[in-house]
Backbone as numpy.savetxt, mean C-alpha at the origin, in Angstrom:
# Nx Ny Nz CAx CAy CAz Cx Cy Cz
7.58 -32.27 5.02 6.76 -31.05 5.02 7.62 -29.78 5.02
8.75 -29.86 5.76 9.63 -28.70 5.84 10.23 -28.39 4.47
10.71 -29.47 3.76 11.29 -29.25 2.44 10.23 -28.77 1.46
8.98 -29.24 1.64 7.90 -28.77 0.76 7.71 -27.27 0.89
7.76 -26.78 2.13 7.59 -25.34 2.32 8.77 -24.56 1.72
9.99 -25.10 1.84 11.15 -24.42 1.26 11.04 -24.37 -0.27
10.56 -25.47 -0.87 10.37 -25.47 -2.32 9.30 -24.45 -2.72
8.23 -24.42 -1.94 7.16 -23.45 -2.18 7.71 -22.02 -2.09
8.54 -21.77 -1.08 9.12 -20.43 -0.88 10.06 -20.08 -2.03
10.87 -21.04 -2.46 11.83 -20.79 -3.53 11.10 -20.47 -4.84
10.03 -21.22 -5.13 9.25 -20.93 -6.35 8.68 -19.53 -6.33
8.20 -19.12 -5.18 7.63 -17.77 -5.07 8.70 -16.69 -5.26
9.87 -16.88 -4.70 10.94 -15.88 -4.82 11.43 -15.78 -6.26
11.57 -16.92 -6.93 11.98 -16.89 -8.35 10.91 -16.18 -9.18
9.65 -16.48 -8.90 8.57 -15.80 -9.61 8.58 -14.31 -9.34
8.89 -13.92 -8.10 8.97 -12.50 -7.72 10.04 -11.79 -8.55
11.21 -12.42 -8.69 12.30 -11.81 -9.46 11.93 -11.70 -10.94
11.27 -12.74 -11.48 10.89 -12.72 -12.90 9.87 -11.62 -13.18
8.90 -11.46 -12.29 7.89 -10.42 -12.49 8.52 -9.03 -12.43
9.46 -8.85 -11.51 10.13 -7.55 -11.43 10.92 -7.24 -12.70
11.54 -8.28 -13.27 12.30 -8.08 -14.50 11.38 -7.65 -15.64
10.26 -8.35 -15.77 9.29 -7.99 -16.82 8.74 -6.59 -16.57
8.46 -6.30 -15.30 7.93 -4.98 -14.96 8.91 -3.86 -15.34
10.19 -4.08 -15.05 11.19 -3.05 -15.39 11.25 -2.83 -16.90
11.14 -3.92 -17.67 11.17 -3.79 -19.13 9.95 -3.02 -19.64
8.79 -3.33 -19.07 7.56 -2.64 -19.50 7.63 -1.15 -19.17
8.11 -0.83 -17.97 8.21 0.59 -17.57 9.16 1.33 -18.51
10.28 0.69 -18.81 11.27 1.33 -19.69 10.68 1.57 -21.09
10.03 0.55 -21.64 9.48 0.69 -22.99 8.37 1.73 -23.02
7.51 1.71 -22.01 6.42 2.71 -21.97 6.98 4.12 -21.90
8.05 4.29 -21.13 8.65 5.63 -21.01 9.26 6.08 -22.33
9.70 5.12 -23.14 10.33 5.49 -24.41 9.33 5.70 -25.55
8.14 5.10 -25.44 7.16 5.26 -26.52 6.18 6.40 -26.26
6.28 7.03 -25.10 5.41 8.18 -24.82 5.71 9.28 -25.83
4.68 9.83 -26.47 4.92 10.88 -27.47 5.64 12.08 -26.87
6.55 12.64 -27.66 7.27 13.82 -27.21 8.69 13.51 -26.79
9.52 14.51 -26.82 10.92 14.38 -26.44 11.05 14.61 -24.93
11.51 13.59 -24.17 11.61 13.76 -22.71 12.47 14.96 -22.32
13.55 15.18 -23.07 14.43 16.30 -22.74 13.73 17.64 -22.97
13.02 17.72 -24.09 12.27 18.96 -24.37 11.17 19.19 -23.34
10.46 18.10 -22.97 9.39 18.25 -21.97 9.96 18.70 -20.64
11.15 18.21 -20.31 11.74 18.57 -19.02 12.21 20.02 -19.00
12.75 20.50 -20.12 13.32 21.84 -20.14 12.33 22.92 -20.54
11.23 22.50 -21.17 10.22 23.49 -21.52 10.47 24.12 -22.88
9.49 24.83 -23.40 9.59 25.40 -24.76 10.61 26.53 -24.87
10.99 27.14 -23.76 11.92 28.28 -23.83 13.37 27.85 -24.02
13.68 26.59 -23.81 15.07 26.12 -23.91 15.51 26.06 -25.37
16.78 26.31 -25.59 17.32 26.25 -26.96 17.56 24.81 -27.36
17.77 24.60 -28.68 18.03 23.24 -29.19 19.33 22.69 -28.61
20.32 23.57 -28.42 21.59 23.12 -27.87 21.41 22.62 -26.43
20.63 23.33 -25.65 20.38 22.92 -24.27 19.63 21.58 -24.23
18.66 21.43 -25.11 17.89 20.18 -25.15 18.79 19.03 -25.57
19.67 19.29 -26.57 20.57 18.24 -27.03 21.54 17.82 -25.92
22.03 18.81 -25.17 22.93 18.50 -24.05 22.23 17.60 -23.03
20.96 17.90 -22.75 20.22 17.09 -21.78 19.97 15.68 -22.31
19.69 15.59 -23.62 19.49 14.26 -24.22 20.74 13.40 -24.06
21.89 14.01 -24.31 23.14 13.26 -24.16 23.39 12.90 -22.70
23.06 13.84 -21.82 23.24 13.58 -20.39 22.35 12.45 -19.92
21.14 12.37 -20.47 20.20 11.30 -20.09 20.49 10.00 -20.82
21.38 10.02 -21.79 21.71 8.81 -22.53 20.67 8.44 -23.55
19.86 9.40 -23.99 18.78 9.10 -24.94 19.29 8.86 -26.35
20.56 9.17 -26.61 21.12 8.93 -27.94 21.64 7.51 -28.08
21.77 6.78 -26.99 22.28 5.41 -27.03 21.21 4.46 -27.56
21.64 3.28 -28.05 20.64 2.27 -28.47 19.75 1.86 -27.29
18.53 1.44 -27.63 17.56 1.09 -26.57 18.06 -0.02 -25.63
18.69 -1.11 -26.17 19.19 -2.14 -25.23 20.19 -1.57 -24.22
21.05 -0.68 -24.70 22.03 -0.07 -23.79 21.32 0.76 -22.72
20.31 1.51 -23.15 19.56 2.33 -22.20 18.86 1.45 -21.15
18.29 0.32 -21.63 17.57 -0.54 -20.69 18.51 -1.19 -19.68
19.64 -1.66 -20.17 20.60 -2.28 -19.24 21.08 -1.26 -18.21
21.28 -0.03 -18.66 21.71 1.01 -17.72 20.60 1.29 -16.69
19.34 1.34 -17.16 18.22 1.57 -16.24 18.08 0.41 -15.24
18.18 -0.82 -15.77 18.03 -1.99 -14.90 19.15 -2.07 -13.87
20.37 -1.82 -14.32 21.51 -1.86 -13.41 21.36 -0.79 -12.31
20.92 0.41 -12.73 20.71 1.46 -11.73 19.62 1.10 -10.74
18.52 0.50 -11.26 17.40 0.13 -10.37 17.84 -0.92 -9.36
18.65 -1.90 -9.82 19.13 -2.94 -8.90 19.97 -2.32 -7.78
20.73 -1.28 -8.13 21.58 -0.63 -7.13 20.89 0.56 -6.45
19.60 0.72 -6.70 18.86 1.81 -6.05 19.19 3.17 -6.62
19.63 3.22 -7.87 19.98 4.49 -8.50 19.06 4.71 -9.71
18.16 5.69 -9.60 17.23 5.98 -10.69 17.59 7.28 -11.41
18.81 7.69 -11.25 19.25 8.90 -11.96 18.92 10.17 -11.19
18.95 11.28 -11.92 18.74 12.60 -11.32 17.40 13.17 -11.75
16.73 13.80 -10.80 15.46 14.45 -11.13 15.70 15.57 -12.14
14.89 15.59 -13.19 15.06 16.62 -14.22 14.54 17.98 -13.75
13.81 18.00 -12.67 13.26 19.25 -12.16 14.10 19.82 -11.01
14.36 18.98 -10.00 15.08 19.48 -8.82 16.59 19.35 -8.95
17.05 18.45 -9.83 18.49 18.24 -9.96 19.06 17.35 -8.87
18.22 16.82 -8.00 18.68 15.94 -6.93 18.51 14.48 -7.34
19.27 13.58 -6.70 19.05 12.15 -7.01 17.62 11.74 -6.74
17.05 11.02 -7.70 15.65 10.58 -7.55 15.47 9.69 -6.32
16.46 8.84 -6.08 16.37 7.94 -4.92 16.26 8.72 -3.62
17.03 9.81 -3.51 16.96 10.63 -2.28 15.58 11.22 -2.10
14.98 11.67 -3.20 13.65 12.27 -3.09 12.61 11.22 -2.70
12.75 10.02 -3.25 11.80 8.96 -2.89 11.96 8.56 -1.43
13.20 8.44 -0.98 13.44 8.07 0.43 12.95 9.17 1.37
12.87 10.39 0.88 12.37 11.49 1.71 10.85 11.40 1.92
10.13 10.98 0.88 8.66 10.99 0.95 8.05 9.61 1.24
8.80 8.55 0.97 8.23 7.21 1.10 7.81 6.86 2.54
8.60 7.19 3.57 8.18 6.84 4.93 6.83 7.43 5.31
6.53 8.63 4.81 5.24 9.25 5.15 4.09 8.39 4.64
4.19 7.92 3.41 3.12 7.08 2.85 3.10 5.71 3.50
4.28 5.15 3.77 4.32 3.84 4.41 3.65 3.87 5.78
3.93 4.92 6.54 3.31 5.04 7.87 1.79 5.17 7.75
1.35 5.98 6.79 -0.08 6.16 6.58 -0.74 4.84 6.15
-0.12 4.12 5.24 -0.69 2.88 4.72 -0.71 1.80 5.81
0.35 1.71 6.59 0.40 0.68 7.64 -0.66 0.92 8.71
-0.86 2.18 9.08 -1.92 2.48 10.06 -3.29 2.20 9.44
-3.43 2.50 8.16 -4.69 2.21 7.46 -4.99 0.71 7.48
-3.99 -0.11 7.18 -4.19 -1.56 7.19 -4.53 -2.05 8.59
-3.87 -1.46 9.59 -4.16 -1.86 10.97 -5.62 -1.57 11.31
-6.10 -0.41 10.87 -7.51 -0.08 11.09 -8.43 -1.08 10.42
-8.07 -1.47 9.19 -8.91 -2.44 8.46 -9.02 -3.75 9.23
-7.89 -4.20 9.78 -7.89 -5.48 10.50 -8.64 -5.35 11.83
-8.29 -4.32 12.58 -8.84 -4.17 13.93 -10.35 -3.94 13.90
-10.82 -3.23 12.88 -12.26 -2.93 12.80 -13.00 -3.93 11.90
-12.45 -4.19 10.72 -13.17 -5.00 9.74 -13.32 -6.45 10.14
-12.26 -7.04 10.68 -12.30 -8.47 11.01 -13.31 -8.78 12.12
-13.27 -8.08 13.26 -14.28 -8.37 14.29 -15.71 -8.13 13.83
-15.90 -7.07 13.02 -17.26 -6.82 12.52 -17.73 -7.94 11.60
-16.81 -8.48 10.81 -17.17 -9.61 9.94 -17.55 -10.84 10.75
-16.77 -11.09 11.82 -17.08 -12.22 12.70 -18.45 -12.01 13.38
-18.68 -10.78 13.82 -19.94 -10.48 14.49 -21.13 -10.66 13.54
-20.95 -10.20 12.29 -22.03 -10.35 11.31 -22.31 -11.83 11.03
-21.24 -12.63 10.95 -21.45 -14.07 10.68 -22.14 -14.76 11.86
-21.77 -14.38 13.07 -22.37 -15.03 14.25 -23.84 -14.64 14.42
-24.24 -13.48 13.89 -25.64 -13.05 13.96 -26.26 -13.06 12.56
-25.92 -14.07 11.80 -26.37 -14.14 10.41 -27.89 -13.98 10.27
-28.26 -13.08 9.35 -29.66 -12.79 9.03 -30.42 -12.11 10.16
-29.73 -11.73 11.21 -30.37 -10.96 12.28 -30.24 -9.47 12.02
-30.74 -8.67 12.95 -30.69 -7.22 12.73 -29.25 -6.69 12.81
-28.43 -7.32 13.65 -27.02 -6.91 13.73 -26.35 -7.13 12.37
-26.58 -8.30 11.78 -26.02 -8.61 10.47 -26.50 -7.62 9.42
-27.80 -7.30 9.46 -28.36 -6.37 8.46 -27.73 -4.99 8.57
-27.61 -4.50 9.80 -27.02 -3.17 10.01 -25.56 -3.15 9.56
-24.80 -4.18 9.92 -23.38 -4.22 9.56 -23.19 -4.33 8.05
-24.03 -5.12 7.41 -23.91 -5.22 5.95 -24.23 -3.90 5.27
-25.22 -3.19 5.81 -25.57 -1.87 5.27 -24.40 -0.90 5.43
-23.80 -0.91 6.62 -22.66 -0.01 6.87 -21.48 -0.37 5.97
-21.25 -1.68 5.77 -20.13 -2.08 4.91 -20.36 -1.62 3.48
-21.61 -1.68 3.02 -21.91 -1.23 1.67 -21.65 0.27 1.52
-22.04 1.02 2.55 -21.78 2.48 2.52 -20.27 2.72 2.48
-19.52 1.97 3.30 -18.08 2.15 3.34 -17.41 1.84 2.02
-17.84 0.77 1.37 -17.23 0.37 0.10 -17.52 1.38 -1.00
-18.73 1.94 -0.98 -19.13 2.84 -2.09 -18.68 4.28 -1.89
-18.26 4.64 -0.68 -17.85 6.04 -0.46 -16.43 6.26 -0.97
-16.21 7.18 -1.92 -14.85 7.47 -2.38 -13.99 8.05 -1.25
-12.72 7.69 -1.25 -11.83 8.13 -0.16 -11.71 9.65 -0.10
-11.67 10.30 -1.27 -11.50 11.77 -1.23 -12.73 12.44 -0.62
-13.92 11.86 -0.86 -15.14 12.44 -0.29 -15.15 12.25 1.23
-14.74 11.08 1.69 -14.65 10.84 3.13 -13.65 11.80 3.76
-12.52 12.01 3.06 -11.51 12.92 3.59 -12.05 14.33 3.76
-12.77 14.80 2.76 -13.33 16.16 2.83 -14.40 16.24 3.93
-15.25 15.22 4.03 -16.29 15.22 5.07 -15.66 15.21 6.47
-14.58 14.45 6.62 -13.90 14.42 7.92 -13.30 15.78 8.25
-12.78 16.44 7.25 -12.23 17.78 7.49 -13.32 18.76 7.90
-14.46 18.67 7.23 -15.58 19.55 7.59 -16.07 19.26 9.00
-16.16 17.97 9.34 -16.60 17.58 10.69 -15.64 18.13 11.74
-14.34 17.97 11.47 -13.36 18.45 12.45 -13.39 19.98 12.56
-13.62 20.64 11.44 -13.64 22.10 11.47 -14.79 22.63 12.32
-15.92 21.89 12.33 -17.09 22.36 13.08 -17.06 21.90 14.54
-16.62 20.66 14.77 -16.78 20.07 16.11 -15.45 19.83 16.83
-14.34 19.79 16.12 -13.04 19.52 16.75 -12.05 20.59 16.29
-12.30 21.79 16.71 -11.52 22.91 16.18 -10.03 22.82 16.52
-9.69 22.11 17.59 -8.27 22.01 17.98 -7.58 20.80 17.37
-8.32 19.99 16.62 -7.72 18.76 16.09 -6.85 19.09 14.87
-5.60 18.60 14.84 -4.72 18.90 13.70 -5.19 18.18 12.44
-5.24 18.90 11.33 -5.76 18.33 10.10 -4.74 18.27 8.96
-3.70 19.08 9.03 -2.75 19.14 7.91 -1.36 18.73 8.35
-0.65 18.05 7.46 0.72 17.66 7.76 0.80 16.39 8.60
2.03 16.04 9.01 2.25 14.81 9.76 2.49 15.04 11.23
2.83 16.30 11.60 3.20 16.56 12.99 3.03 18.05 13.26
2.85 18.40 14.54 2.73 19.82 14.90 4.01 20.57 14.53
3.85 21.81 14.10 5.00 22.57 13.62 6.01 22.90 14.72
5.54 22.96 15.97 6.46 23.32 17.05 7.26 22.12 17.56
7.04 20.95 16.98 7.80 19.77 17.38 8.91 19.48 16.38
9.98 18.87 16.87 11.11 18.53 16.01 10.99 17.08 15.56
11.13 16.87 14.26 11.05 15.51 13.73 12.25 14.71 14.22
12.02 13.55 14.86 13.15 12.76 15.37 14.02 12.22 14.24
15.31 12.23 14.47 16.25 11.72 13.48 16.41 10.21 13.68
15.39 9.47 13.29 15.38 8.03 13.55 15.76 7.22 12.33
15.87 5.92 12.50 16.34 5.06 11.39 15.26 4.73 10.37
13.98 4.88 10.71 12.93 4.41 9.81 12.23 5.52 9.03
12.23 6.72 9.57 11.45 7.79 8.95 9.98 7.74 9.32
9.56 6.70 10.04 8.19 6.59 10.53 8.13 7.31 11.88
7.31 8.35 11.97 7.35 9.22 13.14 6.98 8.48 14.42
6.03 7.56 14.33 5.60 6.85 15.55 6.75 5.98 16.08
7.35 5.22 15.20 8.44 4.32 15.64 9.66 5.13 16.07
10.05 6.12 15.28 11.22 6.93 15.63 10.97 7.71 16.92
9.73 8.18 17.11 9.39 8.89 18.34 9.50 7.98 19.56
9.04 6.73 19.41 9.14 5.77 20.51 10.60 5.43 20.80
11.38 5.22 19.74 12.79 4.85 19.93 13.58 5.97 20.60
13.22 7.22 20.29 13.96 8.34 20.86 13.33 8.86 22.15
12.21 8.27 22.57 11.56 8.71 23.81 10.80 10.02 23.68
10.52 10.46 22.45 9.78 11.71 22.25 8.29 11.39 22.12
7.65 11.22 23.26 6.25 10.78 23.25 5.30 11.87 22.74
5.70 13.12 22.85 4.87 14.20 22.29 4.80 14.06 20.77
5.91 13.62 20.16 5.93 13.39 18.71 4.99 12.24 18.36
5.03 11.17 19.16 4.17 10.01 18.90 2.70 10.41 18.97
2.35 11.16 20.02 0.95 11.59 20.18 0.51 12.49 19.04
1.37 13.42 18.67 1.03 14.33 17.57 0.90 13.56 16.25
1.81 12.62 16.02 1.74 11.82 14.77 0.46 11.01 14.71
0.06 10.43 15.85 -1.18 9.65 15.87 -2.39 10.53 15.60
-2.39 11.73 16.17 -3.51 12.65 15.91 -3.59 13.02 14.43
-2.43 13.32 13.85 -2.42 13.71 12.43 -2.79 12.53 11.52
-2.50 11.31 11.97 -2.78 10.13 11.15 -4.26 9.74 11.18
-4.96 10.12 12.23 -6.30 9.58 12.47 -7.24 9.76 11.28
-7.42 10.96 10.83 -8.40 11.21 9.77 -7.94 10.72 8.39
-6.67 10.97 7.99 -6.25 10.40 6.69 -6.36 8.88 6.66
-5.95 8.23 7.74 -6.02 6.76 7.76 -7.47 6.28 7.74
-8.34 6.98 8.46 -9.75 6.59 8.46 -10.37 6.76 7.07
-10.01 7.86 6.40 -10.54 8.10 5.05 -10.11 6.98 4.09
-8.87 6.54 4.21 -8.38 5.48 3.33 -8.91 4.11 3.73
-9.16 3.93 5.03 -9.50 2.58 5.53 -10.97 2.23 5.36
-11.83 3.22 5.23 -13.27 2.96 5.27 -13.69 1.93 4.22
-13.21 2.08 3.01 -13.58 1.13 1.96 -13.04 -0.27 2.28
-11.79 -0.33 2.72 -11.19 -1.62 3.05 -11.88 -2.31 4.22
-12.33 -1.52 5.21 -13.04 -2.09 6.35 -14.31 -2.79 5.86
-15.02 -2.12 4.94 -16.23 -2.72 4.39 -15.94 -4.02 3.65
-14.85 -4.02 2.85 -14.51 -5.24 2.10 -14.09 -6.37 3.04
-13.24 -6.05 4.01 -12.77 -7.08 4.95 -13.96 -7.68 5.70
-14.87 -6.80 6.12 -16.02 -7.27 6.88 -16.89 -8.21 6.05
-17.18 -7.84 4.82 -18.04 -8.66 3.97 -17.38 -9.99 3.63
-16.10 -9.95 3.32 -15.41 -11.19 2.95 -15.25 -12.12 4.14
-14.93 -11.54 5.31 -14.82 -12.36 6.51 -16.15 -13.03 6.84
-17.22 -12.27 6.73 -18.55 -12.83 7.00 -18.85 -13.99 6.06
-18.62 -13.78 4.76 -18.92 -14.83 3.78 -18.07 -16.07 4.01
-16.77 -15.87 4.30 -15.87 -17.01 4.51 -16.28 -17.79 5.76
-16.66 -17.09 6.81 -17.03 -17.79 8.04 -18.32 -18.57 7.87
-19.28 -17.99 7.17 -20.54 -18.70 6.94 -20.30 -19.94 6.08
-19.43 -19.82 5.08 -19.12 -20.97 4.23 -18.40 -22.06 5.03
-17.45 -21.65 5.85 -16.68 -22.64 6.62 -17.52 -23.29 7.73
-18.58 -22.61 8.14 -19.48 -23.21 9.16 -20.07 -24.52 8.66
-20.18 -24.66 7.32 -20.81 -25.87 6.77 -19.83 -27.03 6.66
-18.55 -26.82 6.93 -17.57 -27.91 6.81 -17.86 -29.00 7.83
-17.51 -30.22 7.45 -17.86 -31.38 8.28 -17.20 -31.32 9.65
-15.90 -30.97 9.67 -15.22 -31.01 10.98 -15.74 -29.92 11.91
-16.20 -28.81 11.33 -16.78 -27.76 12.18 -18.12 -28.22 12.75
-18.92 -28.85 11.89 -20.20 -29.38 12.36 -19.98 -30.46 13.43
-18.93 -31.27 13.25 -18.62 -32.30 14.24 -18.27 -31.68 15.59
-17.45 -30.63 15.54 -17.08 -29.95 16.79 -18.32 -29.42 17.51
-19.21 -28.83 16.74 -20.42 -28.27 17.36 -21.33 -29.37 17.90
-21.37 -30.51 17.18 -22.22 -31.60 17.65 -21.69 -32.23 18.94
-20.39 -32.11 19.17 -19.81 -32.63 20.41 -19.93 -31.61 21.56
-20.58 -30.51 21.30 -20.85 -29.55 22.37 -19.75 -28.54 22.60
-18.80 -28.42 21.65 -17.77 -27.38 21.80 -18.46 -26.02 21.68
-18.20 -25.12 22.63 -18.89 -23.81 22.60 -18.65 -23.06 21.30
-19.68 -22.34 20.85 -19.58 -21.59 19.60 -18.41 -20.61 19.61
-18.17 -20.01 20.78 -17.08 -19.03 20.87 -15.73 -19.70 20.57
-15.55 -20.91 21.08 -14.29 -21.64 20.84 -14.19 -22.05 19.37
-15.29 -22.55 18.83 -15.29 -22.95 17.41 -14.97 -21.74 16.53
-15.56 -20.60 16.87 -15.39 -19.40 16.03 -13.95 -18.90 16.05
-13.41 -18.70 17.26 -12.13 -18.02 17.35 -10.93 -18.97 17.25
-11.12 -20.25 17.55 -9.99 -21.17 17.49 -9.89 -21.88 16.14
-11.01 -22.14 15.49 -10.98 -22.92 14.25 -11.45 -22.11 13.05
-12.62 -21.47 13.16 -13.19 -20.79 12.00 -12.38 -19.58 11.56
-11.88 -18.82 12.52 -11.19 -17.57 12.17 -9.93 -17.84 11.35
-9.20 -18.89 11.70 -8.01 -19.23 10.93 -8.37 -19.66 9.51
-9.41 -20.50 9.40 -9.84 -20.95 8.08 -10.32 -19.79 7.23
-10.94 -18.81 7.88 -11.59 -17.72 7.15 -10.69 -16.52 6.93
-9.44 -16.59 7.38 -8.57 -15.41 7.30 -7.82 -15.32 5.97
-7.91 -16.36 5.13 -7.13 -16.35 3.88 -7.65 -15.27 2.92
-8.94 -15.22 2.73 -9.50 -14.23 1.80 -9.26 -12.79 2.28
-9.51 -12.46 3.56 -9.19 -11.09 4.02 -7.72 -10.76 3.89
-6.86 -11.77 4.08 -5.42 -11.54 3.95 -5.07 -11.13 2.53
-5.71 -11.76 1.57 -5.47 -11.40 0.17 -5.89 -9.96 -0.09
-7.04 -9.59 0.45 -7.52 -8.21 0.28 -6.55 -7.22 0.90
-6.01 -7.54 2.08 -5.08 -6.63 2.75 -3.83 -6.41 1.91
-3.34 -7.48 1.31 -2.15 -7.35 0.47 -2.39 -6.47 -0.73
-3.52 -6.68 -1.37 -3.84 -5.86 -2.54 -4.07 -4.40 -2.14
-4.71 -4.19 -0.97 -4.93 -2.82 -0.50 -3.60 -2.13 -0.22
-2.67 -2.86 0.40 -1.36 -2.27 0.70 -0.68 -1.82 -0.59
-0.69 -2.70 -1.58 -0.02 -2.38 -2.84 -0.68 -1.20 -3.55
-2.00 -1.18 -3.55 -2.68 -0.10 -4.29 -2.58 1.23 -3.56
-2.60 1.20 -2.21 -2.55 2.46 -1.47 -1.21 3.15 -1.61
-0.14 2.37 -1.78 1.19 2.98 -1.91 1.21 3.98 -3.07
0.56 3.64 -4.16 0.58 4.55 -5.31 -0.68 5.36 -5.49
-1.78 4.96 -4.86 -3.07 5.61 -5.14 -3.61 6.46 -4.00
-2.80 6.70 -3.00 -3.29 7.47 -1.85 -3.11 8.98 -2.08
-2.80 9.37 -3.33 -2.42 10.77 -3.54 -3.54 11.76 -3.25
-4.81 11.34 -3.51 -5.91 12.29 -3.29 -6.03 12.64 -1.80
-6.02 11.60 -0.96 -6.10 11.84 0.48 -4.84 12.57 0.96
-3.69 12.24 0.40 -2.46 12.94 0.79 -2.56 14.42 0.45
-3.16 14.72 -0.69 -3.27 16.13 -1.08 -4.28 16.87 -0.21
-5.39 16.19 0.14 -6.40 16.83 0.99 -5.81 17.19 2.35
-4.96 16.29 2.90 -4.39 16.53 4.22 -2.96 17.06 4.17
-2.52 17.49 2.98 -1.17 18.04 2.81 -0.15 17.10 3.45
-0.18 15.85 3.05 0.60 14.82 3.72 2.06 14.77 3.23
2.29 15.17 1.98 3.65 15.17 1.46 4.26 13.79 1.35
3.50 12.83 0.82 3.98 11.46 0.75 4.41 11.03 -0.64
4.63 9.74 -0.77 5.13 9.15 -2.01 4.12 9.27 -3.14
2.85 9.03 -2.84 1.82 9.04 -3.87 1.67 10.44 -4.48
1.61 11.46 -3.63 1.47 12.82 -4.16 2.75 13.25 -4.88
3.90 12.74 -4.43 5.15 13.02 -5.13 5.11 12.44 -6.55
4.55 11.24 -6.68 4.42 10.64 -8.00 3.55 11.47 -8.91
2.44 11.97 -8.39 1.55 12.81 -9.20 2.25 14.09 -9.64
2.99 14.71 -8.71 3.72 15.94 -9.06 4.77 15.66 -10.14
5.41 14.50 -10.07 6.43 14.15 -11.07 5.80 14.02 -12.45
4.60 13.43 -12.49 3.91 13.29 -13.77 3.53 14.67 -14.32
3.01 15.52 -13.44 2.58 16.85 -13.88 3.76 17.68 -14.38
4.96 17.42 -13.83 6.14 18.21 -14.21 6.96 17.54 -15.32
6.47 16.41 -15.85 7.19 15.68 -16.91 8.60 15.28 -16.47
8.75 14.92 -15.22 10.05 14.49 -14.70 10.19 12.99 -14.98
10.75 12.65 -16.14 10.74 11.26 -16.61 11.45 10.31 -15.65
12.62 10.67 -15.20 13.36 9.78 -14.28 12.56 9.52 -13.01
11.95 10.57 -12.47 11.18 10.41 -11.24 9.94 9.56 -11.48
9.29 9.76 -12.63 8.09 8.97 -12.94 8.43 7.49 -13.05
9.52 7.18 -13.77 9.93 5.78 -13.92 10.25 5.17 -12.55
10.91 5.94 -11.70 11.26 5.42 -10.38 10.01 5.18 -9.53
9.07 6.12 -9.59 7.84 5.99 -8.79 7.05 4.76 -9.23
6.92 4.58 -10.56 6.17 3.42 -11.06 6.90 2.13 -10.69
8.22 2.14 -10.80 8.99 0.94 -10.47 8.85 0.58 -8.99
8.95 1.57 -8.13 8.83 1.32 -6.68 7.41 0.86 -6.34
6.41 1.50 -6.97 5.02 1.07 -6.73 4.82 -0.37 -7.15
5.34 -0.70 -8.35 5.22 -2.08 -8.82 5.95 -3.06 -7.92
7.11 -2.64 -7.41 7.87 -3.52 -6.52 7.08 -3.81 -5.24
6.43 -2.79 -4.71 5.61 -3.01 -3.51 4.43 -3.94 -3.83
3.86 -3.77 -5.02 2.73 -4.62 -5.40 3.17 -6.08 -5.47
4.29 -6.33 -6.14 4.79 -7.70 -6.27 5.21 -8.25 -4.91
5.89 -7.41 -4.12 6.34 -7.85 -2.80 5.16 -8.20 -1.90
4.11 -7.38 -1.97 2.92 -7.65 -1.15 2.30 -8.99 -1.53
2.25 -9.26 -2.84 1.70 -10.55 -3.29 2.57 -11.72 -2.85
3.89 -11.50 -2.85 4.81 -12.55 -2.39 4.56 -12.87 -0.92
4.45 -11.82 -0.11 4.21 -12.02 1.32 2.87 -12.71 1.56
1.86 -12.31 0.78 0.54 -12.94 0.92 0.59 -14.41 0.56
1.26 -14.71 -0.55 1.36 -16.11 -0.97 2.03 -16.96 0.10
3.10 -16.41 0.67 3.82 -17.16 1.71 2.94 -17.33 2.94
2.24 -16.26 3.32 1.37 -16.34 4.49 0.23 -17.34 4.27
-0.36 -17.32 3.06 -1.44 -18.26 2.77 -0.91 -19.68 2.73
0.30 -19.85 2.18 0.90 -21.17 2.17 1.15 -21.68 3.58
1.53 -20.77 4.48 1.75 -21.18 5.87 0.43 -21.52 6.56
-0.64 -20.78 6.22 -1.94 -21.03 6.86 -2.64 -22.27 6.29
-2.44 -22.52 4.99 -3.14 -23.62 4.34 -2.14 -24.59 3.71
-1.71 -25.63 4.40 -0.72 -26.56 3.85 -1.19 -27.25 2.58
-2.50 -27.32 2.33 -2.99 -27.97 1.12 -2.48 -27.28 -0.13
-2.30 -25.95 -0.07 -1.80 -25.20 -1.22 -0.37 -25.62 -1.56
0.48 -25.79 -0.52 1.87 -26.19 -0.77 1.91 -27.60 -1.36
1.10 -28.50 -0.77 1.11 -29.87 -1.25 0.60 -29.95 -2.69
-0.42 -29.15 -3.00 -0.99 -29.16 -4.34 0.04 -28.71 -5.37
0.81 -27.67 -5.05 1.80 -27.18 -6.00 3.02 -28.08 -6.07
3.26 -28.85 -5.00 4.44 -29.72 -4.97 4.27 -30.98 -5.77
3.03 -31.28 -6.19 2.81 -32.52 -6.94 3.38 -32.43 -8.35
């Protein structure tokens, strides 16, 4: 069984590397077939032909495409995506500056989805077809259908009227100093450095953006958990446990919850991957200054190197999230490993 899991893990890692290779090729080709001269777009219409030509040579756009791709791939492997055509700074430095903000927001969002969505799904399944189930299903439908940007704006209006002292913009109060920590995540760095005022301020600033992003995911997690638990209730071994008088609470939390956690886990992985690149609307509403809004600004400014790096990093998180999910599901459900090992 141990070797089976190692084989399963090895197959997933090889697949992860292959997908990243294909992804890098697609990003490179798409960047090269976009209409317009990247150098001209970066420098604007006022630049002379000589200046544009100099930038083309600097970017290596005169080289053959295979040479350009190998250079891009080699740089990506070493974490070097070139220089921003707008700021003149290394693209990697700019990404590392904004990425922790989005990672912290996304991780808190996922935590909210699990802490709220999973118990509500269990509760709905245990009260199936009752009024509790009906109310929860109605709320989940509202959560799924409400766009995140609309929730963000409504939360801001609510806070403006009823919570006038609640911080709404940015990641931390202006009078506090950002801790110089190893992660860039304010909560963790604040805890490591003992700056609890920073932790409290970061949590306050995170509350509404994370809630705006999490509402849809909470609804999905709740509905999927409910459906999975109701389906698993019909399994023979579960019915046997209940027939032997095992309390429903024990059956639910010791056996059913593990069986029913695979589908919500898949949703969490996909949500993590999508939020990394798609949280820009909520980031802009709350002036968050994260990775997603940085990607949008790069597109608006025609910063080709930055755009390629943002798409590559987003894709890497998507593939990595799927890898982690596959491994977690394989650990939870040994039948999957055995099935693939045949």
